[in-house]
Amino acid sequence: QKRKKIYSATSLIGTMENSDKTKVPTIREVIQAPERHSNRLEEQRNDKKTLQQCSDAEIARLKWKWKHIADSIVKNTDPDSEFVIDHTNKHIIDGLFWWFFADPRSCYDLNKGILLKGDKGTGKTTIITAFRQFLIEMNQGFAMTTAIKLSLEYAKTGDIDQWITYKIVCIDEIGREGMGKHYGNELNVIGYILHERYALWKTNKYITIATTNKDADEIEDMYGEVIRDRVKEMFNHIAMVGDSRR
């Protein structure tokens, strides 16, 4: 079977410039298709020269494309709005841009996952969704779902192991889910997944991306002291501040 081509950032510039009219999916549509290109991002992050081969102008155009995607996601819910980059989030977006390509210019630890923390409406899900769609247009991507959907999936099937085995995965809104119960077998679903993925991060460099509006004490209340400590260790903790953007 012929392998799909993995585009470098440099070779992708023309492709992205000609794709402006492509419909950008809503956040719901992105999360409902969690497995699309789920194994490609690891290959891209392993290509250390991806962005180092780009000129400043080419990188600026890639960042412009990300902004265009973020704007389109916001316009899906409010046609008169756009995604605002300001002093509260610019450094975060820049750091994540480099982090997703495993570029040492990122201010975040390339060997740890990403945990975006902040109040509702601060743009956590929009930013991650925009990066996922941006990477999908580069024939990359990562699996993405929500904590609530994982809890419901366990209640329905009793099987959530696929979310442990993805090399890179994003779980949106951890802390909003309840306990999962499958035929009387109750499970703290997110606590279990974080526990297992921590072990795989230590041994095989698995990466987890997540968003939450819970603080450290609330995470401990929900998942226990052990998970609190592991969350502290396995993630870059990024605080999203400012007023609601909704």
Coordinates of N, CA, C and O in Angstrom, one line a residue, residues 25-31 66 69-70 73-74 83 92 96 100 114-133 142 144-147 170-174 176 209-213 240 245-246:
P25 N -13.9 22.9 9.7 CA -14.9 22.2 10.5 C -15.1 23.0 11.9 O -14.3 23.7 12.3
T26 N -16.3 22.8 12.4 CA -16.6 23.3 13.8 C -15.8 22.5 14.8 O -15.3 21.4 14.5
I27 N -15.7 23.0 16.0 CA -15.0 22.3 17.1 C -15.7 20.9 17.3 O -15.1 19.9 17.5
R28 N -17.1 20.9 17.2 CA -17.8 19.6 17.4 C -17.4 18.6 16.3 O -17.2 17.5 16.6
E29 N -17.3 19.1 15.1 CA -17.0 18.2 14.0 C -15.5 17.6 14.2 O -15.3 16.5 13.9
V30 N -14.6 18.5 14.6 CA -13.3 18.0 14.8 C -13.2 16.9 15.9 O -12.6 15.9 15.7
I31 N -13.9 17.1 17.0 CA -13.9 16.2 18.1 C -14.6 14.9 17.7 O -14.3 13.8 18.2
W66 N -2.5 29.7 10.4 CA -3.1 29.2 11.6 C -4.1 30.2 12.1 O -5.2 29.8 12.5
I69 N -7.4 29.9 10.2 CA -8.1 28.7 10.7 C -8.8 29.0 12.0 O -10.0 28.7 12.2
A70 N -8.1 29.7 12.9 CA -8.7 30.0 14.2 C -9.9 31.0 14.0 O -11.0 30.9 14.6
I73 N -12.9 29.0 12.7 CA -13.6 28.2 13.8 C -14.5 29.1 14.6 O -15.6 28.8 14.9
V74 N -14.0 30.3 15.0 CA -14.8 31.3 15.7 C -16.1 31.7 14.9 O -17.2 31.8 15.4
F83 N -10.9 35.4 15.8 CA -10.1 35.0 17.0 C -9.1 36.1 17.3 O -8.3 36.5 16.4
I92 N 1.6 32.3 24.2 CA 1.2 30.9 24.3 C 1.1 30.3 22.9 O 1.6 29.2 22.7
L96 N 3.3 27.3 21.4 CA 2.7 26.1 20.9 C 3.0 25.8 19.5 O 3.2 24.7 19.1
F100 N 4.6 22.2 18.6 CA 3.9 21.1 17.8 C 4.9 20.6 16.7 O 4.7 19.5 16.3
I114 N 0.9 19.0 26.9 CA 0.4 20.4 27.1 C -0.9 20.3 27.9 O -1.8 19.6 27.5
L115 N -1.0 21.1 28.9 CA -2.2 21.3 29.7 C -2.6 22.8 29.7 O -1.9 23.6 30.4
L116 N -3.6 23.1 28.9 CA -4.1 24.5 28.9 C -5.1 24.6 30.1 O -6.1 23.9 30.1
K117 N -4.9 25.6 31.0 CA -5.8 25.7 32.1 C -6.3 27.2 32.1 O -5.6 28.1 31.8
G118 N -7.6 27.3 32.5 CA -8.2 28.6 32.5 C -9.7 28.6 32.6 O -10.3 27.5 32.5
D119 N -10.3 29.7 32.9 CA -11.7 29.8 33.0 C -12.4 29.5 31.7 O -11.8 29.6 30.6
K120 N -13.7 29.3 31.8 CA -14.5 29.1 30.5 C -14.4 30.4 29.7 O -14.4 31.5 30.1
G121 N -14.2 30.1 28.4 CA -14.3 31.2 27.4 C -12.9 31.9 27.1 O -12.9 32.9 26.4
T122 N -11.8 31.3 27.7 CA -10.5 32.0 27.5 C -9.8 31.5 26.2 O -8.7 31.9 25.9
G123 N -10.5 30.6 25.5 CA -9.9 30.1 24.2 C -9.1 28.9 24.2 O -8.5 28.5 23.2
K124 N -9.2 28.1 25.2 CA -8.4 26.9 25.3 C -8.7 25.9 24.2 O -7.9 25.4 23.5
T125 N -10.0 25.6 24.1 CA -10.4 24.6 23.1 C -10.2 25.1 21.7 O -9.8 24.4 20.8
T126 N -10.5 26.4 21.4 CA -10.3 27.0 20.1 C -8.9 26.9 19.7 O -8.6 26.5 18.5
I127 N -8.0 27.2 20.6 CA -6.5 27.2 20.2 C -6.1 25.7 19.8 O -5.5 25.5 18.8
I128 N -6.5 24.8 20.7 CA -6.1 23.4 20.4 C -6.7 22.9 19.1 O -6.1 22.2 18.3
T129 N -8.0 23.2 18.9 CA -8.7 22.8 17.7 C -8.1 23.4 16.5 O -8.0 22.7 15.4
A130 N -7.7 24.6 16.6 CA -7.1 25.3 15.4 C -5.7 24.7 15.1 O -5.4 24.5 13.9
F131 N -5.0 24.3 16.1 CA -3.7 23.6 15.8 C -4.0 22.2 15.2 O -3.2 21.8 14.3
R132 N -5.0 21.6 15.7 CA -5.3 20.2 15.1 C -5.7 20.4 13.6 O -5.2 19.6 12.8
Q133 N -6.6 21.3 13.3 CA -7.0 21.5 11.9 C -5.8 22.0 11.1 O -5.6 21.5 9.9
F142 N -3.8 14.7 15.3 CA -3.7 13.9 16.5 C -5.2 13.6 16.9 O -6.1 14.3 16.6
M144 N -8.4 13.4 19.1 CA -9.0 14.3 20.0 C -10.4 13.9 20.4 O -11.2 13.5 19.6
T145 N -10.7 14.1 21.7 CA -12.0 13.8 22.2 C -12.2 14.7 23.5 O -11.4 15.5 23.8
T146 N -13.4 14.5 24.1 CA -13.6 15.2 25.4 C -13.7 14.2 26.6 O -14.0 13.0 26.4
A147 N -13.5 14.7 27.7 CA -13.6 13.9 28.9 C -15.0 13.3 29.1 O -15.1 12.1 29.5
C170 N -5.4 14.2 22.5 CA -5.9 15.4 23.3 C -7.2 15.0 23.9 O -8.1 14.5 23.3
I171 N -7.3 15.4 25.2 CA -8.6 15.2 25.9 C -9.0 16.6 26.4 O -8.4 17.3 27.2
D172 N -10.2 17.0 25.8 CA -10.7 18.4 26.1 C -11.6 18.3 27.4 O -12.3 17.4 27.6
E173 N -11.4 19.4 28.2 CA -12.3 19.6 29.3 C -12.2 18.5 30.4 O -13.3 18.0 30.8
I174 N -11.0 18.2 30.8 CA -10.9 17.2 31.9 C -11.4 17.8 33.2 O -11.2 19.0 33.4
R176 N -14.8 17.8 33.8 CA -16.2 18.0 33.6 C -17.0 16.7 33.6 O -18.2 16.7 33.7
I209 N -2.2 15.9 25.4 CA -2.6 17.3 25.4 C -4.0 17.3 26.1 O -4.8 16.4 25.9
A210 N -4.2 18.3 26.9 CA -5.5 18.4 27.6 C -5.8 19.9 27.9 O -5.0 20.8 27.9
T211 N -7.1 20.1 28.1 CA -7.6 21.4 28.6 C -8.4 21.2 29.9 O -9.0 20.1 30.0
T212 N -8.5 22.2 30.7 CA -9.2 22.1 32.0 C -9.5 23.4 32.5 O -8.7 24.4 32.3
N213 N -10.6 23.6 33.3 CA -10.8 24.8 34.1 C -10.6 24.5 35.6 O -11.1 25.3 36.4
M240 N -4.3 30.1 30.9 CA -5.0 31.0 30.0 C -5.7 32.0 30.9 O -6.6 31.6 31.7
R245 N -13.9 35.2 26.0 CA -14.0 35.6 24.6 C -15.3 35.2 23.9 O -15.4 35.4 22.7
R246 N -16.2 34.6 24.7 CA -17.4 34.2 24.1 C -18.4 35.4 23.9 O -18.4 36.3 24.7

